[in-house]
PDB file of C-alpha atoms in Angstrom:
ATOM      1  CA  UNK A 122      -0.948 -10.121  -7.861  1.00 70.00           C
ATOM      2  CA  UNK A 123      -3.757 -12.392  -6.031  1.00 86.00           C
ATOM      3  CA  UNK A 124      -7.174 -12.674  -7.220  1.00 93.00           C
ATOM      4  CA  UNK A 125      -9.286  -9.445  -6.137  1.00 94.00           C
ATOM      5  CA  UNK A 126     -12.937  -9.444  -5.866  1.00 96.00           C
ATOM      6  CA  UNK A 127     -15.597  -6.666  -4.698  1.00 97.00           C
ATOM      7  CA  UNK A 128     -18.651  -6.797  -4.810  1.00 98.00           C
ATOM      8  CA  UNK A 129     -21.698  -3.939  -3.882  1.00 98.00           C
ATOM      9  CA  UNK A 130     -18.666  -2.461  -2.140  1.00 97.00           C
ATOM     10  CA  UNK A 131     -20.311   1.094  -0.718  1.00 97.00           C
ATOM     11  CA  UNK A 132     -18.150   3.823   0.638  1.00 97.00           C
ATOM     12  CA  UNK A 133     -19.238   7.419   1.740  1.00 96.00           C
ATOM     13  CA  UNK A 134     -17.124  10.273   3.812  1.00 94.00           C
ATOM     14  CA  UNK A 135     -20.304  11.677   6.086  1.00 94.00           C
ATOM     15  CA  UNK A 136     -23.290  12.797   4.162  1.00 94.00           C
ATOM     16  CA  UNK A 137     -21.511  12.294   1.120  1.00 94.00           C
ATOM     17  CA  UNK A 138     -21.228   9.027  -0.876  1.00 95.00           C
ATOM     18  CA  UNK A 139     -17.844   8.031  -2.965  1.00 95.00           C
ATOM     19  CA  UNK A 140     -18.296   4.707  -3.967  1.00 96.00           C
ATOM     20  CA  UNK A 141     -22.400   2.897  -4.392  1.00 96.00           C
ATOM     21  CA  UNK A 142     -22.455  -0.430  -5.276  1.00 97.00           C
ATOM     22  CA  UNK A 143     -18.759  -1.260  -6.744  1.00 97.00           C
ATOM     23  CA  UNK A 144     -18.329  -4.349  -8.710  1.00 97.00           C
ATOM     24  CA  UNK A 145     -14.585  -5.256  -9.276  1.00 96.00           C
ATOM     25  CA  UNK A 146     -13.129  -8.182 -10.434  1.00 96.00           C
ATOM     26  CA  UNK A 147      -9.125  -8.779 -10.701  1.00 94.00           C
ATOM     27  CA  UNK A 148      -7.817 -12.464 -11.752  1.00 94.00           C
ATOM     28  CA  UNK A 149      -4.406 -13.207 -10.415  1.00 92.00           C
ATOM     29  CA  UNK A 150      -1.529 -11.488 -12.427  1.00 87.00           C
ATOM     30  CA  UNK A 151      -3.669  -9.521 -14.374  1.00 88.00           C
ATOM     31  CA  UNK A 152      -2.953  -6.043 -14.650  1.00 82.00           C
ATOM     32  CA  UNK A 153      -5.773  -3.460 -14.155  1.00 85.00           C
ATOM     33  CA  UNK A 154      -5.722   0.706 -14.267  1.00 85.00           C
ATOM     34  CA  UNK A 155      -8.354   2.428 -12.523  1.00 88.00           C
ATOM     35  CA  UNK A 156      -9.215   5.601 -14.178  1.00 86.00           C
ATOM     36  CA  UNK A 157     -11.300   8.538 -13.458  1.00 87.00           C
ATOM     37  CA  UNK A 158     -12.023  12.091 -12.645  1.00 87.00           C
ATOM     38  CA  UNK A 159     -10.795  13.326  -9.609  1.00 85.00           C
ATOM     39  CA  UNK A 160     -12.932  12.677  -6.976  1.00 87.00           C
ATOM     40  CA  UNK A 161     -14.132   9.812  -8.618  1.00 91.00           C
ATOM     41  CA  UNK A 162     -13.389   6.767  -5.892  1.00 93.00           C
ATOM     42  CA  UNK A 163     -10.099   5.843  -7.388  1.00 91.00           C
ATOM     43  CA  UNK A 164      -7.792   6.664  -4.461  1.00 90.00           C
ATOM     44  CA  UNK A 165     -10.793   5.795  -2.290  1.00 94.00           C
ATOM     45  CA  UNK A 166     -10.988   2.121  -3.715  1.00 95.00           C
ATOM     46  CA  UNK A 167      -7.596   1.750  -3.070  1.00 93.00           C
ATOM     47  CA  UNK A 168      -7.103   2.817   0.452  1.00 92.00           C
ATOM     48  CA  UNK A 169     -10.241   0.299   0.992  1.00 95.00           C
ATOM     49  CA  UNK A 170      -8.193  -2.688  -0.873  1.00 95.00           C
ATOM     50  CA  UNK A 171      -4.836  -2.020   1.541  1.00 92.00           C
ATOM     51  CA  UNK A 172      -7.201  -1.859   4.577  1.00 93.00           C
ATOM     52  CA  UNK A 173      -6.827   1.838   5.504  1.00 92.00           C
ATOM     53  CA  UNK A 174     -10.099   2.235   5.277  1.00 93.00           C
ATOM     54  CA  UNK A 175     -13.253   0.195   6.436  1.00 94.00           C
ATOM     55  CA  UNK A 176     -15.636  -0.167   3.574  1.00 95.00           C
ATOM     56  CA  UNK A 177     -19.364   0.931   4.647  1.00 96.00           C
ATOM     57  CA  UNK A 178     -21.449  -2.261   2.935  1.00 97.00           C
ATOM     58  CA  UNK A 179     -19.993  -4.527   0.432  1.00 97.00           C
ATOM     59  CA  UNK A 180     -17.035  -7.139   0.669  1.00 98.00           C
ATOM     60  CA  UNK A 181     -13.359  -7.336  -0.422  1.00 97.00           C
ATOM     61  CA  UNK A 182     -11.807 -10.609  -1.045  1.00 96.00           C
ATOM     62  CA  UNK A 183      -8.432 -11.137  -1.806  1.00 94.00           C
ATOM     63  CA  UNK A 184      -6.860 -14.125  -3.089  1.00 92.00           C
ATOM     64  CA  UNK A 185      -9.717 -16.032  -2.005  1.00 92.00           C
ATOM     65  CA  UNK A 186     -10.166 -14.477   1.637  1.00 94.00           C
ATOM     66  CA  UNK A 187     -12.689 -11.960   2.633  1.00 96.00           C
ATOM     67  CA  UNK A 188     -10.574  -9.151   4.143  1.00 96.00           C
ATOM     68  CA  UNK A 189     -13.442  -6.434   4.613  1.00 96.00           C
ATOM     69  CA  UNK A 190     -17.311  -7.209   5.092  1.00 95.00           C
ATOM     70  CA  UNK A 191     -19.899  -7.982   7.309  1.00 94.00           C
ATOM     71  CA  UNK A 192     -17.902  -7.999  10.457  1.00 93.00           C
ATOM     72  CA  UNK A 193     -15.000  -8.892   9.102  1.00 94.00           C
ATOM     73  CA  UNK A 194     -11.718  -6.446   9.008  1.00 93.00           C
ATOM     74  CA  UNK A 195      -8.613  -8.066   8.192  1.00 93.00           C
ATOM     75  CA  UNK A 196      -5.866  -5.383   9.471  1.00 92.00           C
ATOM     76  CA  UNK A 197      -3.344  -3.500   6.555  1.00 90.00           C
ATOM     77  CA  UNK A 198      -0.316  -5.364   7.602  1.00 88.00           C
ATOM     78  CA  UNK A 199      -1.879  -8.584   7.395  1.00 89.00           C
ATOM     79  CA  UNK A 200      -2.941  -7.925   3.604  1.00 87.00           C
ATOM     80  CA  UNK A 201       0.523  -8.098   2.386  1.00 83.00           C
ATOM     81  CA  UNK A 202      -0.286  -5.452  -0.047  1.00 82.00           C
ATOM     82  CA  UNK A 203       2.347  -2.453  -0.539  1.00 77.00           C
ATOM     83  CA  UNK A 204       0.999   1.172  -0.938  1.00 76.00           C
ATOM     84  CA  UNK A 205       2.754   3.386  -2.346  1.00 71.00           C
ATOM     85  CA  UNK A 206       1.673   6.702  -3.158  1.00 68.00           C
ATOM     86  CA  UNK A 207       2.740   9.202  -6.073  1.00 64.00           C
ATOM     87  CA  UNK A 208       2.653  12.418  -4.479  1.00 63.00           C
ATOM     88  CA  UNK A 209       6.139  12.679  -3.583  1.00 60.00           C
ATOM     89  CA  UNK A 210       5.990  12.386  -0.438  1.00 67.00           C
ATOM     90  CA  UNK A 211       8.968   9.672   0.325  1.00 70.00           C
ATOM     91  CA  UNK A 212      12.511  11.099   1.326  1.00 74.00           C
ATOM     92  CA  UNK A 213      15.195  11.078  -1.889  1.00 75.00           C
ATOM     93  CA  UNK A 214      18.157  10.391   0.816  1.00 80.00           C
ATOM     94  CA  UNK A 215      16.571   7.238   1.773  1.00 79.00           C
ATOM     95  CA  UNK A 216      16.769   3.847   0.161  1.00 81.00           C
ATOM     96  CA  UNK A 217      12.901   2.291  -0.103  1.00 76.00           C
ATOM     97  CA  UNK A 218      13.336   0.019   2.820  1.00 78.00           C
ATOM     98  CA  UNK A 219      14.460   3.576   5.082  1.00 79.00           C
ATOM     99  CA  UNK A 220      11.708   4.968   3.600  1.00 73.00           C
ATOM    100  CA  UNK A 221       9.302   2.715   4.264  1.00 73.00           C
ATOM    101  CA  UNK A 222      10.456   1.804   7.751  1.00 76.00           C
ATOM    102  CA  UNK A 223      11.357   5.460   8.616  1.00 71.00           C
ATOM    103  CA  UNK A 224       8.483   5.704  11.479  1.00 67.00           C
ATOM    104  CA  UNK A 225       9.989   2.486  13.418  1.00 68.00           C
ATOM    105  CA  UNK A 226      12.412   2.211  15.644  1.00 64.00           C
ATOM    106  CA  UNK A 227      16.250   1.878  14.672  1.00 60.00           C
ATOM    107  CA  UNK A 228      16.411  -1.677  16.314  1.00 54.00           C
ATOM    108  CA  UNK A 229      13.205  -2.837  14.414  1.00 53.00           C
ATOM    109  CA  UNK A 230      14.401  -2.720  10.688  1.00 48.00           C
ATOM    110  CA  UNK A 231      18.007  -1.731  11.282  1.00 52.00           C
ATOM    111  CA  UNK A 232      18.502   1.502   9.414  1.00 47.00           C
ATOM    112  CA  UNK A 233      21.011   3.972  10.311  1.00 52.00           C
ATOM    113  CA  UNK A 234      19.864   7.948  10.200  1.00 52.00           C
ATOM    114  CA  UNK A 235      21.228   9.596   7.273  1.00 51.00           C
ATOM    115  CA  UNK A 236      22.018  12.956   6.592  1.00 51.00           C
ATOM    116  CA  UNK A 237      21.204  14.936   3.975  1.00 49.00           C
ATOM    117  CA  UNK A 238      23.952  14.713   2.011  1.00 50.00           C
ATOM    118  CA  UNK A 239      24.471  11.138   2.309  1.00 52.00           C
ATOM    119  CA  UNK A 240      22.596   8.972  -0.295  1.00 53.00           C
ATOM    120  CA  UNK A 241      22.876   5.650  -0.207  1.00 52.00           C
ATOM    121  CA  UNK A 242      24.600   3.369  -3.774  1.00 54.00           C
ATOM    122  CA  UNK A 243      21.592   2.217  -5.769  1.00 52.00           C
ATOM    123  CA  UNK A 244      23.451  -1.059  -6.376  1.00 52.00           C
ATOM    124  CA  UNK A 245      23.705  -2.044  -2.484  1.00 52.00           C
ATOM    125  CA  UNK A 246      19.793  -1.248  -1.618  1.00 52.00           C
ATOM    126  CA  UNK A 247      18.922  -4.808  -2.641  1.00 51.00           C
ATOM    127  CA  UNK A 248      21.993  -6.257  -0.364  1.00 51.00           C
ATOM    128  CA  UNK A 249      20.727  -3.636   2.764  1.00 48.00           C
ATOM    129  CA  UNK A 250      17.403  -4.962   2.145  1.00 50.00           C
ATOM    130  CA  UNK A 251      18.158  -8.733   2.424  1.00 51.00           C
ATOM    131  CA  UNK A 252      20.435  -7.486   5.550  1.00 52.00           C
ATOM    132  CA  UNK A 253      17.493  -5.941   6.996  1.00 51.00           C
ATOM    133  CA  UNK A 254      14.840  -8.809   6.505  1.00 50.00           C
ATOM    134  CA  UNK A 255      12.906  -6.925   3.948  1.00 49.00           C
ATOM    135  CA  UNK A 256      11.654  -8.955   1.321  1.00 50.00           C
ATOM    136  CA  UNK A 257      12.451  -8.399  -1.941  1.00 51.00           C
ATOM    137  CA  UNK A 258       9.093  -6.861  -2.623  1.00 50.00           C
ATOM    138  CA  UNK A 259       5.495  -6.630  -1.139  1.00 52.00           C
ATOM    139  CA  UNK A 260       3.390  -9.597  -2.224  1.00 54.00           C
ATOM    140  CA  UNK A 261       1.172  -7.218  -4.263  1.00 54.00           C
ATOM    141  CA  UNK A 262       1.881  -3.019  -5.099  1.00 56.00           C
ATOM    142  CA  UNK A 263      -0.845  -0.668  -5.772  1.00 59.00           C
ATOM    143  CA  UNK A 264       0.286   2.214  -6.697  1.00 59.00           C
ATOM    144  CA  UNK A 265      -1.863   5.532  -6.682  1.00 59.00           C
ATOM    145  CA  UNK A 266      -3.236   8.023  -9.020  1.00 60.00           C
ATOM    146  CA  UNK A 267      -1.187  11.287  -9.368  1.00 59.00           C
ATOM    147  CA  UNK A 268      -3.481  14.390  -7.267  1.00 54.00           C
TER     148      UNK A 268
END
């Protein structure tokens, strides 16, 4: 994973605040949990660091590049950061590349519509990946607390 860095990141959902003044700092391939209560931030500060979100003061750098501050807001597909979430939500049919380009057109990432009963070989997903353009894996993954 790149370098991540926030600092006096703010966020708040109308009258009431989730995040006040959030100092974060990631090195590169590091590994770092972020624990809490629910309703703590956690899923919050995520969504901010994949760009689903537009933080309300503060700034988010990423491998050296400010992706969200001061009139900056550097898009979620031009991150390079996967999100995945754990709530269960993907389709068990579906190899990771179907799932994750199940919204798109067939043309656009090649997949085929499956049926129900027709689940793909665990052993070719990597080939139908590569035949797809996929890349091996998003750049970086942040995965997200269980509900």
């Amino acid at each position: 994973m790149r370098h991540v860095t926030v600092t006096g990141l703010d966020k708040a959902f109308g009258v009431h605040p989730v995040l006040a003044g959030l100092d974060l700092e990631v090195p590169a391939g590091s590994l770092t949990a972020i624990l809490g209560p629910s309703g703590s931030g956690k899923t919050t500060l995520l969504r901010l660091l994949a760009g689903f979100e537009h933080a309300d003061a503060g700034t988010i750098g990423i491998g050296g590049v400010v992706v969200d501050g001061p009139g900056v807001h550097l898009p979620p597909e031009r991150r390079r950061i996967g999100y995945v979430p754990q709530e269960g939500s993907l389709f068990p049919h579906l190899t990771v590349a179907d799932n994750a380009g199940f919204g798109l057109p067939a043309r656009q990432h090649g997949a085929r519509r499956r049926g129900p009963g027709d689940r793909p070989d665990p052993a070719r997903a990597d080939r139908h990946s590569a035949e797809r353009g996929w890349p091996d894996r998003p750049r970086d993954l942040l995965p997200l607390p269980r509900p």
